[in-house]
Coordinates of C-alpha atoms in Angstrom, one line a residue:
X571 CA 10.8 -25.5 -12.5
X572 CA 11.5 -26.4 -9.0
X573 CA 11.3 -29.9 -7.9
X574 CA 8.3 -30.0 -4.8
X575 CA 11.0 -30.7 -2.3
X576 CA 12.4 -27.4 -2.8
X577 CA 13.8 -25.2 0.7
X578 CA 14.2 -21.9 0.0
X579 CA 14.8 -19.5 3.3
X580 CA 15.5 -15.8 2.7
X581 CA 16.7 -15.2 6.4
X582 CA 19.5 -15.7 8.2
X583 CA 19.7 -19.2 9.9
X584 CA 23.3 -19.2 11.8
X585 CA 22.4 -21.1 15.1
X586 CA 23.2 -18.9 18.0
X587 CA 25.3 -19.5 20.9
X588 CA 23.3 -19.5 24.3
X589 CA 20.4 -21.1 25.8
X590 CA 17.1 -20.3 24.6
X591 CA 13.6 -21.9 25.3
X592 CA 11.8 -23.1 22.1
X593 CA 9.0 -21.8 20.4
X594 CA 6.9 -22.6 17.6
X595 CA 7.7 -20.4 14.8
X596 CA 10.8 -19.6 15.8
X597 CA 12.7 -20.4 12.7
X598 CA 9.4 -18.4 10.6
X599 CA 6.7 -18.7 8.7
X600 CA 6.4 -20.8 5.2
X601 CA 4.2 -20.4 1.8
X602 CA 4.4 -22.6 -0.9
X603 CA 3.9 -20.8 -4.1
X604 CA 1.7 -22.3 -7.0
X605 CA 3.8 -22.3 -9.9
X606 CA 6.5 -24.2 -9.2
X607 CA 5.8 -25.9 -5.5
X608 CA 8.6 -24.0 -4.1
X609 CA 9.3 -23.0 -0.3
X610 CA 9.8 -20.0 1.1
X611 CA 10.3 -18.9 4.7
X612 CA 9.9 -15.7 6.2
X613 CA 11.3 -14.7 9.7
X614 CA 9.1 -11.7 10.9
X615 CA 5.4 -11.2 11.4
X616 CA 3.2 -7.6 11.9
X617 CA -0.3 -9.5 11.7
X618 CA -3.1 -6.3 12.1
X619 CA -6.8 -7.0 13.2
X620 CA -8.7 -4.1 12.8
X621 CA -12.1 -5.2 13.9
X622 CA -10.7 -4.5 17.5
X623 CA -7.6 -2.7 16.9
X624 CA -7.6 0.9 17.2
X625 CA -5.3 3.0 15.3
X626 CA -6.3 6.4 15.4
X627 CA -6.5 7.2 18.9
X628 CA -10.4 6.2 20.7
X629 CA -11.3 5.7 23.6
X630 CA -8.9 3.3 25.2
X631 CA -6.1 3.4 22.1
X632 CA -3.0 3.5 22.6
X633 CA -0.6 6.2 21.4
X634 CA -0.6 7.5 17.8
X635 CA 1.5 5.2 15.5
X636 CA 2.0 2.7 18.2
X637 CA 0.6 -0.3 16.4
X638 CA 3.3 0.2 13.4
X639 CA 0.0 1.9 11.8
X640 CA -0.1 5.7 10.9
X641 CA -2.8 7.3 8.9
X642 CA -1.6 10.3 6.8
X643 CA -1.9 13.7 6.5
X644 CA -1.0 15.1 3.3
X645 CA -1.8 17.3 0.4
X646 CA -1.6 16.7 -3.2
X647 CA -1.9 19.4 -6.0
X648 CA -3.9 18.1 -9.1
X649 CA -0.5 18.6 -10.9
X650 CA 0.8 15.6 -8.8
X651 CA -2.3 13.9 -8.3
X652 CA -2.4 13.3 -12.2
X653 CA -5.7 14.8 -12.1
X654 CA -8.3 17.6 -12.5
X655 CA -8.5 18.0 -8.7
X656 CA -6.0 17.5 -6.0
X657 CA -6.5 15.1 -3.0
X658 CA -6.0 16.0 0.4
X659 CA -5.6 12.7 2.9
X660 CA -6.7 13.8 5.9
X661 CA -6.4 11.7 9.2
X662 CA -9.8 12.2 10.2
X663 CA -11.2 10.0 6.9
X664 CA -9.5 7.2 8.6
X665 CA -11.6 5.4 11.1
X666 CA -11.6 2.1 13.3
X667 CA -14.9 1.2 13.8
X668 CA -14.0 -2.0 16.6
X669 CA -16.1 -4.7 18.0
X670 CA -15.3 -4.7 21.9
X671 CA -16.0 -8.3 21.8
X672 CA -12.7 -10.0 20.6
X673 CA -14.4 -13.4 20.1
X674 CA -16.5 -11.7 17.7
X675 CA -15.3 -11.4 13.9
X676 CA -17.0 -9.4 11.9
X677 CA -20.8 -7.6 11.7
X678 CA -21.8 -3.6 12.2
X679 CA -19.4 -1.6 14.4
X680 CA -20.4 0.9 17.2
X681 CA -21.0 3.5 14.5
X682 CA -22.7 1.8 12.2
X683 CA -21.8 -0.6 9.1
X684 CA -19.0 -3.0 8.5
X685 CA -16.5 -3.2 11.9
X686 CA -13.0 -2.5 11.1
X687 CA -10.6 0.3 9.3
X688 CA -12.5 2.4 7.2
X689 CA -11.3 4.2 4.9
X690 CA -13.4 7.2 3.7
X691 CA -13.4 9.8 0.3
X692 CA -15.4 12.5 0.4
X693 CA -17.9 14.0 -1.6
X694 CA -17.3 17.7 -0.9
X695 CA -14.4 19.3 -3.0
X696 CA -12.3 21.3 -0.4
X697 CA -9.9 24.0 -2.3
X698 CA -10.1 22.0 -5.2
X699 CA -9.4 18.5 -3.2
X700 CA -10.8 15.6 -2.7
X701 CA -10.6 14.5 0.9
X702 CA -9.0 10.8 1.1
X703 CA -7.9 8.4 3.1
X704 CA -4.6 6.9 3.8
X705 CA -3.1 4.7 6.6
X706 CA 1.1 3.5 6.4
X707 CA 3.2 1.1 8.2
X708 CA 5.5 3.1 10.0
X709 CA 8.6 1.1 9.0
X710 CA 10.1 0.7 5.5
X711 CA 11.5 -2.4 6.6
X712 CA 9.4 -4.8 4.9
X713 CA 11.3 -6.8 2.4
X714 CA 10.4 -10.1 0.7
X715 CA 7.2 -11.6 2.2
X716 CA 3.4 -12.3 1.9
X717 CA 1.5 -9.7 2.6
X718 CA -2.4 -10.5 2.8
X719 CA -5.6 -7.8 3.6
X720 CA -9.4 -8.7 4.4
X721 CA -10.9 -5.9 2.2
X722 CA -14.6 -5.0 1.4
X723 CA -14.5 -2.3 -1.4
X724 CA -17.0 0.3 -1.8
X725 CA -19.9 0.3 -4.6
X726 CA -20.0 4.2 -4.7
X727 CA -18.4 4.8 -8.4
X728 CA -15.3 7.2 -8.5
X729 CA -13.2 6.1 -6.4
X730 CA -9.2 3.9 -6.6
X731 CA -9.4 1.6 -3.1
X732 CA -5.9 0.1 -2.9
X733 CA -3.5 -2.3 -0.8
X734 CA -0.2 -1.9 -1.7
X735 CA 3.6 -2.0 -1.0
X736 CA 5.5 0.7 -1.7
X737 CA 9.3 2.3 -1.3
X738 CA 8.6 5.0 -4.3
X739 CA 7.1 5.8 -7.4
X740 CA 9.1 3.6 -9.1
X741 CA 9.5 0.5 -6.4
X742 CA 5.9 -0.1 -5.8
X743 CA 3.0 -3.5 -6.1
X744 CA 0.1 -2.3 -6.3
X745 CA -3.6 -4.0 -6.4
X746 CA -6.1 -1.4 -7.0
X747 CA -10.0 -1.3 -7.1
X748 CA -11.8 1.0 -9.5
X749 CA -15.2 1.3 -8.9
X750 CA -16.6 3.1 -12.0
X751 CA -15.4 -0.2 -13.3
X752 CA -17.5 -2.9 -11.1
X753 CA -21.1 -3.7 -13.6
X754 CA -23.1 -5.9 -11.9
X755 CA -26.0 -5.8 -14.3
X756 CA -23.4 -8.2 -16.2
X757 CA -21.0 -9.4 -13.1
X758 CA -18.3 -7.6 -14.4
X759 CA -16.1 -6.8 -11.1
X760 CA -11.9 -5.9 -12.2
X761 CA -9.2 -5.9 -9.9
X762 CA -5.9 -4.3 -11.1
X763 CA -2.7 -5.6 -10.4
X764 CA 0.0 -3.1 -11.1
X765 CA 3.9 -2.8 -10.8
X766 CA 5.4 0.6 -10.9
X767 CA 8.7 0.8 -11.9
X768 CA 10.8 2.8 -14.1
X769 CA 9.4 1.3 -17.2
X770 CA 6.0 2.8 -16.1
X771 CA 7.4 6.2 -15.1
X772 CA 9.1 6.6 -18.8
X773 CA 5.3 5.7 -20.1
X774 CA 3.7 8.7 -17.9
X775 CA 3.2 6.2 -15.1
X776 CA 0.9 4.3 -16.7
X777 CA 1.8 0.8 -16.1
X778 CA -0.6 -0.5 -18.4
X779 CA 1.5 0.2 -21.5
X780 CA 3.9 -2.2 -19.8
X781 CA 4.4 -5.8 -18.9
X782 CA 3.7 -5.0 -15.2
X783 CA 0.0 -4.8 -15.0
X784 CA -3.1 -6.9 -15.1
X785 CA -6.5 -6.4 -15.0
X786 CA -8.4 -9.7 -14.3
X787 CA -12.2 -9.9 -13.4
X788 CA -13.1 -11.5 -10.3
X789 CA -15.2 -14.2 -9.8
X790 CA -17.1 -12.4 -7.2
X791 CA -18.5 -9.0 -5.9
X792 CA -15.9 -7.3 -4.2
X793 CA -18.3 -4.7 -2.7
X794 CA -21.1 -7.6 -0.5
X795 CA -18.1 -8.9 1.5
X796 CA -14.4 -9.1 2.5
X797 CA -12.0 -10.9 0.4
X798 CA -8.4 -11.6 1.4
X799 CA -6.4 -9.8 -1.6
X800 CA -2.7 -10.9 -1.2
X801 CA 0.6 -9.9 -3.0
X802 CA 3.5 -12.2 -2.6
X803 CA 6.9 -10.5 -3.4
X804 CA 9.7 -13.0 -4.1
X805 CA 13.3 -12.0 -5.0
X806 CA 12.7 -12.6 -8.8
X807 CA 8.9 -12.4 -9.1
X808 CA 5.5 -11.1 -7.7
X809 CA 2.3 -13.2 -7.8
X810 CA -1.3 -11.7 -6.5
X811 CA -3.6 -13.6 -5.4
X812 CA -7.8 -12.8 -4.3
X813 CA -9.3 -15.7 -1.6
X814 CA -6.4 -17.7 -2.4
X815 CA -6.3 -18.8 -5.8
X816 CA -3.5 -17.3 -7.7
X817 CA -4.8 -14.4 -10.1
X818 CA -1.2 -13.2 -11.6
X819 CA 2.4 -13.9 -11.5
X820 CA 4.5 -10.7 -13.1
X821 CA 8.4 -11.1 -12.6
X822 CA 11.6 -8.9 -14.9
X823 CA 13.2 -5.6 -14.2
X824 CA 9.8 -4.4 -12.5
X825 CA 10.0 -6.8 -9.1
X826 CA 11.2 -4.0 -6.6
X827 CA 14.3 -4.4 -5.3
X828 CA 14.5 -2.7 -2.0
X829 CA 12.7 -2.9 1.3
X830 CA 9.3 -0.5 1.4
X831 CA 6.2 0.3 3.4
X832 CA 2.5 -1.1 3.1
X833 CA -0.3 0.9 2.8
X834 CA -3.9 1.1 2.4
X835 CA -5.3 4.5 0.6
X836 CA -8.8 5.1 -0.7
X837 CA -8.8 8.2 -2.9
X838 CA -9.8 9.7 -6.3
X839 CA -8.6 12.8 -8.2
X840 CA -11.3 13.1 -11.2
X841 CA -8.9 11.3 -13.5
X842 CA -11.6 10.1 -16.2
X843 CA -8.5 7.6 -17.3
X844 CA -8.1 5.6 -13.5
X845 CA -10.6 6.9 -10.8
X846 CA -13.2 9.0 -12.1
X847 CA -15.4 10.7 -9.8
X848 CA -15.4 12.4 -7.4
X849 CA -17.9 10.1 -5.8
X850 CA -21.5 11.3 -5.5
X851 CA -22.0 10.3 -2.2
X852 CA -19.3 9.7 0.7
X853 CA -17.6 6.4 0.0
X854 CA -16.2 3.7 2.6
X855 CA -13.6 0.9 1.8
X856 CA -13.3 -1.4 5.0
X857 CA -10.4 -3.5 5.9
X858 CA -10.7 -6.1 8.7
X859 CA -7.1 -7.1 8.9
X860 CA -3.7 -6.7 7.2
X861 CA -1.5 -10.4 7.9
X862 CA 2.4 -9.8 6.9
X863 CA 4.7 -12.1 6.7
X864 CA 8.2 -11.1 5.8
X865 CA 11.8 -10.3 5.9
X866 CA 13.1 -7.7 7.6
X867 CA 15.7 -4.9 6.2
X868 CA 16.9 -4.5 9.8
X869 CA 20.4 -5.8 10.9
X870 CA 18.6 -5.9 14.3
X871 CA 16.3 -8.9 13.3
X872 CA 18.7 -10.7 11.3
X873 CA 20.9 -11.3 14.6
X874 CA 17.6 -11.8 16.9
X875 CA 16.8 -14.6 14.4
X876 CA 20.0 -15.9 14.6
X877 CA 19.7 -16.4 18.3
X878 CA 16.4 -18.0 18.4
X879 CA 16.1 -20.0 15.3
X880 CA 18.7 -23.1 16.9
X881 CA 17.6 -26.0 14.3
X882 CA 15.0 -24.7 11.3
X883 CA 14.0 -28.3 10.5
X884 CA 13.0 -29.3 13.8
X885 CA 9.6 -30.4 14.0
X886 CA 7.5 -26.7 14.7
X887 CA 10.6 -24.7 13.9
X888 CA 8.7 -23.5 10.7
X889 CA 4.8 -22.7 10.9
X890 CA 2.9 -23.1 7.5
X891 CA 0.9 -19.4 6.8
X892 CA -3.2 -20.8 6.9
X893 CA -4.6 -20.1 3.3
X894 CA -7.6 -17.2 4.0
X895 CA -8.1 -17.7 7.3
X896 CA -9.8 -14.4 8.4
X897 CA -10.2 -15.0 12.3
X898 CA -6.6 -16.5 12.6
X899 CA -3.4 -14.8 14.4
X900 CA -0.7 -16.7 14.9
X901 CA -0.6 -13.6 17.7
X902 CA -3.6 -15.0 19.3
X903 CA -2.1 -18.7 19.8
X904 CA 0.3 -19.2 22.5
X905 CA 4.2 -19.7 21.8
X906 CA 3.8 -19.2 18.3
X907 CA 5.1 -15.4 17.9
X908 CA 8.6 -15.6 20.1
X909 CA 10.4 -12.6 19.9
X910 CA 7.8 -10.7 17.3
X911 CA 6.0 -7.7 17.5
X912 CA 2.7 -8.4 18.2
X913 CA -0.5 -6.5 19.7
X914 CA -1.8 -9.2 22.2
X915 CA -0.3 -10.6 25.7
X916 CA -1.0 -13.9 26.8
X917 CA -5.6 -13.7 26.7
X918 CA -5.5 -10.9 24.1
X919 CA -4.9 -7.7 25.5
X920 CA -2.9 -5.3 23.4
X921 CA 0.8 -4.7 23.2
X922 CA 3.5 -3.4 20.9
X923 CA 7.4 -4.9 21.4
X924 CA 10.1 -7.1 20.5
X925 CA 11.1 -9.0 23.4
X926 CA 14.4 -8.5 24.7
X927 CA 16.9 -11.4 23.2
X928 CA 20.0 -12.9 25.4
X929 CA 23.3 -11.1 25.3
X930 CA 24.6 -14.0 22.9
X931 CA 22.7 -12.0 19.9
X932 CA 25.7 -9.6 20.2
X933 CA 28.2 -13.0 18.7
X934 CA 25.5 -14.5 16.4
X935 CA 26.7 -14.1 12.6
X936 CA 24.1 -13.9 10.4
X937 CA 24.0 -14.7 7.0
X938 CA 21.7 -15.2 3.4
X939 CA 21.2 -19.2 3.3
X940 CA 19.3 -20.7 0.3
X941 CA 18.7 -24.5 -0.9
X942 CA 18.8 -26.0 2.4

């Protein structure tokens, strides 16, 4: 156990050699986790509102991929899909459904039900697929951090809605939402928290005959409204949380050990062990935002922190991370994202870029720093 005035910072905190204009933020972001009242600060943000963001190329979007979001386009046998059918993700079963107002949060988008990403499988077998839904980061930089989706889950049964992060079949955090599972005539409603690692792969991939996975019934109906589902990947452990109160904490040989990718996928396969279905109907899993805050793999941002982060316990250096606060962006508030990638200017209007750091990055050191 940690005493509560534990430090920890995962990031590089060299001060840099040059002149640069404070920010709030500019040392990171900071949880505290639960278990042990420990502190741990993340340098980067990608922080995702899709009630008015557009990622898959509307009226007025901008280019394909160019809001680190992708959605996928890919075919699985059933062989590989572990099940009776196949699944084909297909690009056009990913849709933002955005709210022009930006003031306004959440209600029924231009075409009808819940603004934001959905995320649709289909109830038409197409050469023996399933069409699905999948949308990616477009980086496989994400590394330690808290990573934290507004998700309203479907109530058609047969279907595997999840929100995960992933580097490969064996590297990968998982929380997953059957819905052949949800019963409301006795308020039964699982979520399942999964790590897949190589102890799962020598099992079939089926993490529940390890230590690595959970299933714990929420306290709530996960189809009437969005819920912030969050996964917290520390360097020796993994804790999941739903609305904020901790659900799980797994740690051992299964916490990945690499950087990865986050995605969001909606998808089923027939597998009468995991998805079931195929749905009856069409069925639509809606995310209003994805909020990550983490450490990056890339050389790049360790020196850029190094240069902006001059003292990490002056007052603002660090921001606290809000506990569930759907509506906030620390993208949306001024001087609190300096050199991030962010999708708003100034009043809200939508960008993509790291801004340009002085030449004195080029002589920063960075280094690992923990205990301060």
């Amino acid at each position: 156990m940690m005493a509560s005035t534990s430090f920890r910072i995962l990031t590089p905190l060299l001060l840099a050699f040059c002149d640069l204009a404070l920010a709030d933020c500019e040392c990171g972001y900071s949880i505290t986790t639960p278990s042990d009242d420990g502190r741990y600060v993340f340098t980067d943000l990608l922080e995702s509102d899709f009630v008015h963001l557009d990622i898959v190329g509307g009226a007025g979007a901008k280019a394909y991929g160019g809001y680190e979001w992708t959605p996928q386009a890919f075919n699985m046998s059933s062989e590989v899909a572990r099940g009776p059918y196949g699944q084909a993700f297909t690009v056009q079963n990913v849709i933002s459904n955005n709210i022009i107002d930006e003031q306004v949060y959440n209600g029924t988008g231009p075409r009808g039900g819940d603004a934001g990403l959905e995320l649709v499988v289909g109830s038409e077998i197409e050469n023996g697929m399933v069409p699905c839904a999948d949308a990616s980061t477009t980086d496989a930089h994400y590394f330690h951090g808290t990573f934290r989706a507004g998700i309203k889950v479907t109530d058609v049964p047969g279907t595997c809605s999840a929100f995960f992060w992933y580097m490969n079949d064996t590297q990968e955090i998982d929380i997953e939402f059957l819905s052949s599972e949800f019963d409301r005539s006795n308020s039964t409603f699982p979520v399942n928290l999964v790590l897949q690692s190589e102890e799962s792969k020598n099992n079939g991939f089926d993490a529940s005959g390890t230590g690595d996975f959970r299933k714990i019934h929420l306290p709530f109906d996960p189809t009437e409204d969005f819920h912030e589902y969050r996964i917290d990947f520390l360097p020796d452990r993994v804790l999941f949380y739903a609305d904020a109160q901790l659900l799980a904490e797994m740690n051992g040989t299964g916490v990945p050990s690499t950087p990865g990718n986050l995605q969001l996928s909606h998808w089923s396969n027939g597998n009468a062990g995991w998805s079931q279905g195929p749905p009856k109907t069409d069925a639509a899993t809606v995310v209003s935002y994805v909020k990550a805050y983490f450490n990056s793999s890339l050389a790049s941002r360790h020196s850029d922190y190094a240069v902006r982060c001059k003292d990490p316990s002056a007052p603002g250096a660090v921001c606290p991370i809000p506990d569930r606060s759907p509506t906030f962006f620390f993208g949306n508030a001024p001087d609190m994202t300096p050199n991030q990638t962010t999708y708003h200017e100034n009043i809200g209007r939508r960008t993509g870029r790291w801004r340009q750091l002085p030449l004195a990055a080029a002589i920063a050191t960075s280094t690992w720093v923990a205990g301060l």
